[in-house]
């Protein structure tokens, strides 16, 4: 959808980029997560670019999350994969074009897992990592959540050459709050067969 006020969109993006930069500098991941939630709740309740419909913001009391679980902060080994162009379905009528370029391999509670990493073929590019899991459609948004989206500033950095995938930071796409927004959905390869009870829950 087109931005309602271009200057407010720029402000939103600056704040989100600055927030993730701040979080990357905080040594304690849970402290960083709490700061991330605090700032996002403020943006969602007051900012003109909030995806929460204006009529509902007065009743907005903060985004619901699972409790922080340090076991669900993982480091992923990014392995190059044969590039594959994909049209990923969205909440709208038209798909978005991405290129699968790598696999993020990690262990979650002792189980080896992998998620595909995508490169957005628009807006100058960007790395994107959506996922769904067994909580999707029950405790969490049915179409999946995002943990990495560099176009939007969502990037927790890396440690020793591995990506930080802290699933406690998994968040819902904007279309989960208001159907006017169009968002890419988690494609089949990134639908995990495990339940990830971390990150953002369904907004009641």
PDB file of N, CA and C in Angstrom, residues 101-159:
ATOM      1  N   UNK A 101      18.882 -17.999  -1.754  1.00  0.00           N
ATOM      2  CA  UNK A 101      20.314 -17.999  -2.013  1.00  0.00           C
ATOM      3  C   UNK A 101      21.127 -18.752  -0.974  1.00  0.00           C
ATOM      4  N   UNK A 102      20.532 -19.095   0.164  1.00  0.00           N
ATOM      5  CA  UNK A 102      21.278 -19.790   1.216  1.00  0.00           C
ATOM      6  C   UNK A 102      20.310 -20.526   2.132  1.00  0.00           C
ATOM      7  N   UNK A 103      20.883 -21.417   2.936  1.00  0.00           N
ATOM      8  CA  UNK A 103      20.132 -22.132   3.961  1.00  0.00           C
ATOM      9  C   UNK A 103      20.721 -21.777   5.316  1.00  0.00           C
ATOM     10  N   UNK A 104      19.872 -21.428   6.246  1.00  0.00           N
ATOM     11  CA  UNK A 104      20.305 -21.143   7.609  1.00  0.00           C
ATOM     12  C   UNK A 104      20.089 -22.408   8.433  1.00  0.00           C
ATOM     13  N   UNK A 105      21.188 -23.052   8.828  1.00  0.00           N
ATOM     14  CA  UNK A 105      21.113 -24.318   9.576  1.00  0.00           C
ATOM     15  C   UNK A 105      21.422 -24.056  11.045  1.00  0.00           C
ATOM     16  N   UNK A 106      20.610 -24.670  11.925  1.00  0.00           N
ATOM     17  CA  UNK A 106      20.774 -24.457  13.361  1.00  0.00           C
ATOM     18  C   UNK A 106      20.127 -25.605  14.119  1.00  0.00           C
ATOM     19  N   UNK A 107      20.348 -25.625  15.421  1.00  0.00           N
ATOM     20  CA  UNK A 107      19.698 -26.602  16.283  1.00  0.00           C
ATOM     21  C   UNK A 107      18.739 -25.877  17.213  1.00  0.00           C
ATOM     22  N   UNK A 108      17.581 -26.473  17.411  1.00  0.00           N
ATOM     23  CA  UNK A 108      16.576 -25.919  18.312  1.00  0.00           C
ATOM     24  C   UNK A 108      16.179 -27.020  19.275  1.00  0.00           C
ATOM     25  N   UNK A 109      16.479 -26.815  20.548  1.00  0.00           N
ATOM     26  CA  UNK A 109      16.262 -27.826  21.595  1.00  0.00           C
ATOM     27  C   UNK A 109      16.798 -29.196  21.147  1.00  0.00           C
ATOM     28  N   UNK A 110      17.991 -29.161  20.567  1.00  0.00           N
ATOM     29  CA  UNK A 110      18.677 -30.392  20.189  1.00  0.00           C
ATOM     30  C   UNK A 110      18.303 -30.966  18.839  1.00  0.00           C
ATOM     31  N   UNK A 111      17.351 -30.366  18.147  1.00  0.00           N
ATOM     32  CA  UNK A 111      16.908 -30.879  16.850  1.00  0.00           C
ATOM     33  C   UNK A 111      17.488 -30.035  15.717  1.00  0.00           C
ATOM     34  N   UNK A 112      18.158 -30.682  14.745  1.00  0.00           N
ATOM     35  CA  UNK A 112      18.699 -29.916  13.617  1.00  0.00           C
ATOM     36  C   UNK A 112      17.592 -29.436  12.693  1.00  0.00           C
ATOM     37  N   UNK A 113      17.619 -28.146  12.356  1.00  0.00           N
ATOM     38  CA  UNK A 113      16.609 -27.538  11.499  1.00  0.00           C
ATOM     39  C   UNK A 113      17.285 -26.654  10.470  1.00  0.00           C
ATOM     40  N   UNK A 114      16.533 -26.287   9.453  1.00  0.00           N
ATOM     41  CA  UNK A 114      17.044 -25.332   8.480  1.00  0.00           C
ATOM     42  C   UNK A 114      15.893 -24.492   7.927  1.00  0.00           C
ATOM     43  N   UNK A 115      16.229 -23.248   7.591  1.00  0.00           N
ATOM     44  CA  UNK A 115      15.288 -22.329   6.955  1.00  0.00           C
ATOM     45  C   UNK A 115      15.968 -21.712   5.748  1.00  0.00           C
ATOM     46  N   UNK A 116      15.184 -21.464   4.718  1.00  0.00           N
ATOM     47  CA  UNK A 116      15.740 -20.828   3.531  1.00  0.00           C
ATOM     48  C   UNK A 116      15.883 -19.325   3.753  1.00  0.00           C
ATOM     49  N   UNK A 117      16.981 -18.781   3.234  1.00  0.00           N
ATOM     50  CA  UNK A 117      17.204 -17.338   3.242  1.00  0.00           C
ATOM     51  C   UNK A 117      16.893 -16.802   1.858  1.00  0.00           C
ATOM     52  N   UNK A 118      16.169 -15.689   1.806  1.00  0.00           N
ATOM     53  CA  UNK A 118      15.721 -15.131   0.533  1.00  0.00           C
ATOM     54  C   UNK A 118      16.287 -13.729   0.322  1.00  0.00           C
ATOM     55  N   UNK A 119      16.502 -13.411  -0.946  1.00  0.00           N
ATOM     56  CA  UNK A 119      16.924 -12.077  -1.352  1.00  0.00           C
ATOM     57  C   UNK A 119      15.770 -11.438  -2.104  1.00  0.00           C
ATOM     58  N   UNK A 120      15.328 -10.287  -1.622  1.00  0.00           N
ATOM     59  CA  UNK A 120      14.217  -9.583  -2.245  1.00  0.00           C
ATOM     60  C   UNK A 120      14.670  -8.962  -3.560  1.00  0.00           C
ATOM     61  N   UNK A 121      13.974  -9.251  -4.640  1.00  0.00           N
ATOM     62  CA  UNK A 121      14.338  -8.742  -5.969  1.00  0.00           C
ATOM     63  C   UNK A 121      13.615  -7.429  -6.273  1.00  0.00           C
ATOM     64  N   UNK A 122      13.572  -6.548  -5.306  1.00  0.00           N
ATOM     65  CA  UNK A 122      12.957  -5.225  -5.485  1.00  0.00           C
ATOM     66  C   UNK A 122      13.518  -4.301  -4.424  1.00  0.00           C
ATOM     67  N   UNK A 123      13.249  -3.021  -4.572  1.00  0.00           N
ATOM     68  CA  UNK A 123      13.652  -2.016  -3.584  1.00  0.00           C
ATOM     69  C   UNK A 123      15.158  -1.998  -3.339  1.00  0.00           C
ATOM     70  N   UNK A 124      15.962  -2.455  -4.275  1.00  0.00           N
ATOM     71  CA  UNK A 124      17.407  -2.484  -4.057  1.00  0.00           C
ATOM     72  C   UNK A 124      17.876  -3.726  -3.345  1.00  0.00           C
ATOM     73  N   UNK A 125      16.968  -4.648  -3.069  1.00  0.00           N
ATOM     74  CA  UNK A 125      17.355  -5.918  -2.460  1.00  0.00           C
ATOM     75  C   UNK A 125      17.313  -5.887  -0.948  1.00  0.00           C
ATOM     76  N   UNK A 126      17.440  -7.065  -0.357  1.00  0.00           N
ATOM     77  CA  UNK A 126      17.444  -7.211   1.088  1.00  0.00           C
ATOM     78  C   UNK A 126      17.255  -8.665   1.461  1.00  0.00           C
ATOM     79  N   UNK A 127      17.748  -9.057   2.625  1.00  0.00           N
ATOM     80  CA  UNK A 127      17.649 -10.438   3.091  1.00  0.00           C
ATOM     81  C   UNK A 127      16.380 -10.595   3.922  1.00  0.00           C
ATOM     82  N   UNK A 128      15.699 -11.700   3.691  1.00  0.00           N
ATOM     83  CA  UNK A 128      14.379 -11.910   4.285  1.00  0.00           C
ATOM     84  C   UNK A 128      14.283 -13.345   4.783  1.00  0.00           C
ATOM     85  N   UNK A 129      13.827 -13.494   6.041  1.00  0.00           N
ATOM     86  CA  UNK A 129      13.659 -14.830   6.616  1.00  0.00           C
ATOM     87  C   UNK A 129      12.321 -14.918   7.348  1.00  0.00           C
ATOM     88  N   UNK A 130      11.298 -15.438   6.658  1.00  0.00           N
ATOM     89  CA  UNK A 130      10.009 -15.708   7.297  1.00  0.00           C
ATOM     90  C   UNK A 130       9.951 -17.174   7.710  1.00  0.00           C
ATOM     91  N   UNK A 131       9.079 -17.489   8.654  1.00  0.00           N
ATOM     92  CA  UNK A 131       8.880 -18.896   9.005  1.00  0.00           C
ATOM     93  C   UNK A 131       7.490 -19.072   9.603  1.00  0.00           C
ATOM     94  N   UNK A 132       7.005 -20.287   9.513  1.00  0.00           N
ATOM     95  CA  UNK A 132       5.807 -20.716  10.215  1.00  0.00           C
ATOM     96  C   UNK A 132       6.175 -21.961  11.001  1.00  0.00           C
ATOM     97  N   UNK A 133       5.334 -22.353  11.931  1.00  0.00           N
ATOM     98  CA  UNK A 133       5.630 -23.518  12.765  1.00  0.00           C
ATOM     99  C   UNK A 133       4.314 -24.068  13.298  1.00  0.00           C
ATOM    100  N   UNK A 134       4.383 -25.005  14.205  1.00  0.00           N
ATOM    101  CA  UNK A 134       3.164 -25.670  14.672  1.00  0.00           C
ATOM    102  C   UNK A 134       2.271 -24.791  15.545  1.00  0.00           C
ATOM    103  N   UNK A 135       2.781 -23.642  15.959  1.00  0.00           N
ATOM    104  CA  UNK A 135       1.909 -22.717  16.685  1.00  0.00           C
ATOM    105  C   UNK A 135       1.115 -21.826  15.732  1.00  0.00           C
ATOM    106  N   UNK A 136       1.485 -21.810  14.461  1.00  0.00           N
ATOM    107  CA  UNK A 136       0.856 -20.907  13.488  1.00  0.00           C
ATOM    108  C   UNK A 136      -0.620 -21.244  13.319  1.00  0.00           C
ATOM    109  N   UNK A 137      -1.458 -20.235  13.417  1.00  0.00           N
ATOM    110  CA  UNK A 137      -2.895 -20.424  13.312  1.00  0.00           C
ATOM    111  C   UNK A 137      -3.554 -20.821  14.609  1.00  0.00           C
ATOM    112  N   UNK A 138      -2.747 -21.035  15.656  1.00  0.00           N
ATOM    113  CA  UNK A 138      -3.289 -21.404  16.973  1.00  0.00           C
ATOM    114  C   UNK A 138      -2.896 -20.336  17.985  1.00  0.00           C
ATOM    115  N   UNK A 139      -1.603 -20.306  18.293  1.00  0.00           N
ATOM    116  CA  UNK A 139      -1.095 -19.307  19.235  1.00  0.00           C
ATOM    117  C   UNK A 139      -0.458 -18.111  18.522  1.00  0.00           C
ATOM    118  N   UNK A 140      -0.057 -18.318  17.280  1.00  0.00           N
ATOM    119  CA  UNK A 140       0.623 -17.263  16.529  1.00  0.00           C
ATOM    120  C   UNK A 140      -0.061 -17.070  15.177  1.00  0.00           C
ATOM    121  N   UNK A 141       0.346 -16.024  14.487  1.00  0.00           N
ATOM    122  CA  UNK A 141      -0.300 -15.671  13.220  1.00  0.00           C
ATOM    123  C   UNK A 141      -0.184 -16.817  12.212  1.00  0.00           C
ATOM    124  N   UNK A 142      -1.298 -17.165  11.596  1.00  0.00           N
ATOM    125  CA  UNK A 142      -1.365 -18.347  10.756  1.00  0.00           C
ATOM    126  C   UNK A 142      -0.458 -18.336   9.556  1.00  0.00           C
ATOM    127  N   UNK A 143      -0.203 -17.166   8.976  1.00  0.00           N
ATOM    128  CA  UNK A 143       0.616 -17.080   7.763  1.00  0.00           C
ATOM    129  C   UNK A 143       2.106 -16.982   8.055  1.00  0.00           C
ATOM    130  N   UNK A 144       2.474 -17.032   9.330  1.00  0.00           N
ATOM    131  CA  UNK A 144       3.881 -17.029   9.684  1.00  0.00           C
ATOM    132  C   UNK A 144       4.354 -15.707  10.252  1.00  0.00           C
ATOM    133  N   UNK A 145       5.613 -15.723  10.701  1.00  0.00           N
ATOM    134  CA  UNK A 145       6.228 -14.552  11.321  1.00  0.00           C
ATOM    135  C   UNK A 145       7.587 -14.298  10.672  1.00  0.00           C
ATOM    136  N   UNK A 146       8.157 -13.135  10.984  1.00  0.00           N
ATOM    137  CA  UNK A 146       9.451 -12.746  10.426  1.00  0.00           C
ATOM    138  C   UNK A 146      10.479 -12.661  11.548  1.00  0.00           C
ATOM    139  N   UNK A 147      11.714 -13.036  11.229  1.00  0.00           N
ATOM    140  CA  UNK A 147      12.796 -12.872  12.189  1.00  0.00           C
ATOM    141  C   UNK A 147      13.955 -12.071  11.607  1.00  0.00           C
ATOM    142  N   UNK A 148      13.980 -11.947  10.280  1.00  0.00           N
ATOM    143  CA  UNK A 148      15.040 -11.195   9.607  1.00  0.00           C
ATOM    144  C   UNK A 148      14.440 -10.535   8.368  1.00  0.00           C
ATOM    145  N   UNK A 149      14.584  -9.218   8.280  1.00  0.00           N
ATOM    146  CA  UNK A 149      14.079  -8.464   7.133  1.00  0.00           C
ATOM    147  C   UNK A 149      14.897  -7.182   7.041  1.00  0.00           C
ATOM    148  N   UNK A 150      16.007  -7.246   6.321  1.00  0.00           N
ATOM    149  CA  UNK A 150      16.949  -6.127   6.332  1.00  0.00           C
ATOM    150  C   UNK A 150      16.403  -4.888   5.636  1.00  0.00           C
ATOM    151  N   UNK A 151      15.420  -5.041   4.746  1.00  0.00           N
ATOM    152  CA  UNK A 151      14.787  -3.870   4.133  1.00  0.00           C
ATOM    153  C   UNK A 151      14.114  -3.021   5.209  1.00  0.00           C
ATOM    154  N   UNK A 152      13.567  -3.683   6.228  1.00  0.00           N
ATOM    155  CA  UNK A 152      12.870  -2.986   7.309  1.00  0.00           C
ATOM    156  C   UNK A 152      13.771  -2.731   8.514  1.00  0.00           C
ATOM    157  N   UNK A 153      15.048  -3.118   8.424  1.00  0.00           N
ATOM    158  CA  UNK A 153      15.970  -2.901   9.535  1.00  0.00           C
ATOM    159  C   UNK A 153      16.034  -4.036  10.529  1.00  0.00           C
ATOM    160  N   UNK A 154      15.211  -5.067  10.365  1.00  0.00           N
ATOM    161  CA  UNK A 154      15.152  -6.179  11.311  1.00  0.00           C
ATOM    162  C   UNK A 154      16.357  -7.092  11.110  1.00  0.00           C
ATOM    163  N   UNK A 155      17.374  -6.893  11.942  1.00  0.00           N
ATOM    164  CA  UNK A 155      18.643  -7.610  11.778  1.00  0.00           C
ATOM    165  C   UNK A 155      19.346  -7.620  13.125  1.00  0.00           C
ATOM    166  N   UNK A 156      19.507  -8.809  13.712  1.00  0.00           N
ATOM    167  CA  UNK A 156      20.139  -8.934  15.022  1.00  0.00           C
ATOM    168  C   UNK A 156      21.632  -9.179  14.934  1.00  0.00           C
ATOM    169  N   UNK A 157      22.182  -9.158  13.713  1.00  0.00           N
ATOM    170  CA  UNK A 157      23.630  -9.256  13.564  1.00  0.00           C
ATOM    171  C   UNK A 157      24.127 -10.691  13.503  1.00  0.00           C
ATOM    172  N   UNK A 158      25.401 -10.862  13.826  1.00  0.00           N
ATOM    173  CA  UNK A 158      26.011 -12.182  13.779  1.00  0.00           C
ATOM    174  C   UNK A 158      27.041 -12.314  14.887  1.00  0.00           C
ATOM    175  N   UNK A 159      27.381 -13.566  15.175  1.00  0.00           N
ATOM    176  CA  UNK A 159      28.425 -13.888  16.137  1.00  0.00           C
ATOM    177  C   UNK A 159      29.320 -14.954  15.528  1.00  0.00           C
TER     178      UNK A 159
END
